[in-house]
XYZ file of C-alpha atoms in Angstrom:
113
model
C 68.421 -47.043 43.370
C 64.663 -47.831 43.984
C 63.095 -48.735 40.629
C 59.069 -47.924 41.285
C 57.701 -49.941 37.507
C 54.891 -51.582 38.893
C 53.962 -54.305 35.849
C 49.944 -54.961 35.689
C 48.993 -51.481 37.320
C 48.685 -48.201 37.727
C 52.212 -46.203 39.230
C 51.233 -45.641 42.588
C 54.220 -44.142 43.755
C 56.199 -41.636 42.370
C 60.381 -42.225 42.297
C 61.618 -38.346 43.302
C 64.653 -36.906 43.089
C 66.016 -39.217 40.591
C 68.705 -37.693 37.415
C 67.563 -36.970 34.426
C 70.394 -40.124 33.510
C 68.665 -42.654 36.106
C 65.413 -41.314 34.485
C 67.121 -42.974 31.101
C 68.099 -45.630 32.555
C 64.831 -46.752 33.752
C 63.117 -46.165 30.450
C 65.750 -48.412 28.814
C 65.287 -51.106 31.072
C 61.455 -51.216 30.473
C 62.496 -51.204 26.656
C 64.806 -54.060 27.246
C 62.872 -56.163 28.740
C 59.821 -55.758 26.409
C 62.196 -56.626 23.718
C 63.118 -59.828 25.084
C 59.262 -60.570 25.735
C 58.051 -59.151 28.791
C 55.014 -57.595 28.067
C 54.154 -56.072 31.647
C 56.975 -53.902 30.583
C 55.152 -52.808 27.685
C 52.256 -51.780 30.160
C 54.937 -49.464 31.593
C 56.168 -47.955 28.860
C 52.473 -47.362 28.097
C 52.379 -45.263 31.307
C 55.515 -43.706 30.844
C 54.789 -42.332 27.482
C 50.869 -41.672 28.159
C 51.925 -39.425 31.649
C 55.601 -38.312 30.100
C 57.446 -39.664 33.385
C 60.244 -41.730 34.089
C 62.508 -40.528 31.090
C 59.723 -40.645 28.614
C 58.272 -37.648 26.945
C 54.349 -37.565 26.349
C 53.640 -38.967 23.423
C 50.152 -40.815 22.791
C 51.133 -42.594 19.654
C 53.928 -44.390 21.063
C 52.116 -44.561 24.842
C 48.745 -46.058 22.203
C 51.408 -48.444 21.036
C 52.538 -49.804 24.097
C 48.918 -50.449 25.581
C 48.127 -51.776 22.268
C 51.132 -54.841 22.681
C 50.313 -55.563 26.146
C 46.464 -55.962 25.435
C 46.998 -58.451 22.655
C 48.686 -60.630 25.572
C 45.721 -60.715 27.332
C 46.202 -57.542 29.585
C 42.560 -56.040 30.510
C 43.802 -52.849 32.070
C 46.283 -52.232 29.355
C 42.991 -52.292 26.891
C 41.698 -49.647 29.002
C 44.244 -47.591 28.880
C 44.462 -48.166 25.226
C 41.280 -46.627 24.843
C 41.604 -43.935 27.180
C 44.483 -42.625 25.289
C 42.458 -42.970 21.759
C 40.281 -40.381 22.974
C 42.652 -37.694 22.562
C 44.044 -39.038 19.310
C 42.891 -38.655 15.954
C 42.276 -41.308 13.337
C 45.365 -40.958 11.834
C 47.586 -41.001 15.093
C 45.307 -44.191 16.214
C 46.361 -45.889 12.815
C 50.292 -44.847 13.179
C 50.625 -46.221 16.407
C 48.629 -49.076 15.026
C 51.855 -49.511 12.288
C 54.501 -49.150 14.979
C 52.970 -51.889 17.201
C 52.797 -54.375 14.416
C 56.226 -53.192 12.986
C 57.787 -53.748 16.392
C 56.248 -56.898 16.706
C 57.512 -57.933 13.161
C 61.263 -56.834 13.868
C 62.006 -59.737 16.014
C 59.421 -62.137 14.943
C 57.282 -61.729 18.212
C 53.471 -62.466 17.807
C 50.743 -60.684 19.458
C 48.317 -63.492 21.203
């Protein structure tokens, strides 16, 4: 199975014809790995949950969180697509998303930057 997460950029191919299961599976991957660090994977999931694609449903708050973890590593496009997404949210959404970011980065002791 081709896995088409490109870490630092934009999706620039789309994987087609894959199960709604191998859909999952790619999600949890990108979830994995961001929990054990990698933080191009929360670009990804950024993308993922920003466009609703590969497993992921659309959902700004959690795609807002995402960006939000891979910008405080450094990540300039990630910041960009943070703010993108804020456009379309409302105070409120920006500061929940804002909460799940730092609790996920408190539940394992990670730091942002």
């Amino acid at each position: 199975m081709d896995h088409v997460w490109i870490s630092g950029a934009h999706f620039t191919e789309v994987t087609e014809g894959l199960s709604g299961a191998a859909e999952d599976l790619l999600l949890a991957e990108r979830l994995a790995a961001a929990a054990i660090g990698d933080f191009s994977a929360c670009f990804d999931l950024g993308v993922a949950f920003s466009t609703g694609s590969h497993g992921a449903a659309c959902d700004l708050i959690e795609a807002h969180k995402w960006f939000n973890l891979a910008a405080a590593r450094g990540d300039e496009e990630a910041a960009t697509c943070r703010t993108e997404v804020a456009e379309d949210m409302t105070a409120r959404e920006i500061a929940e998303a804002q909460r799940r970011a730092r609790q996920w980065l408190c539940a394992a002791g990670r730091k942002a930057a």
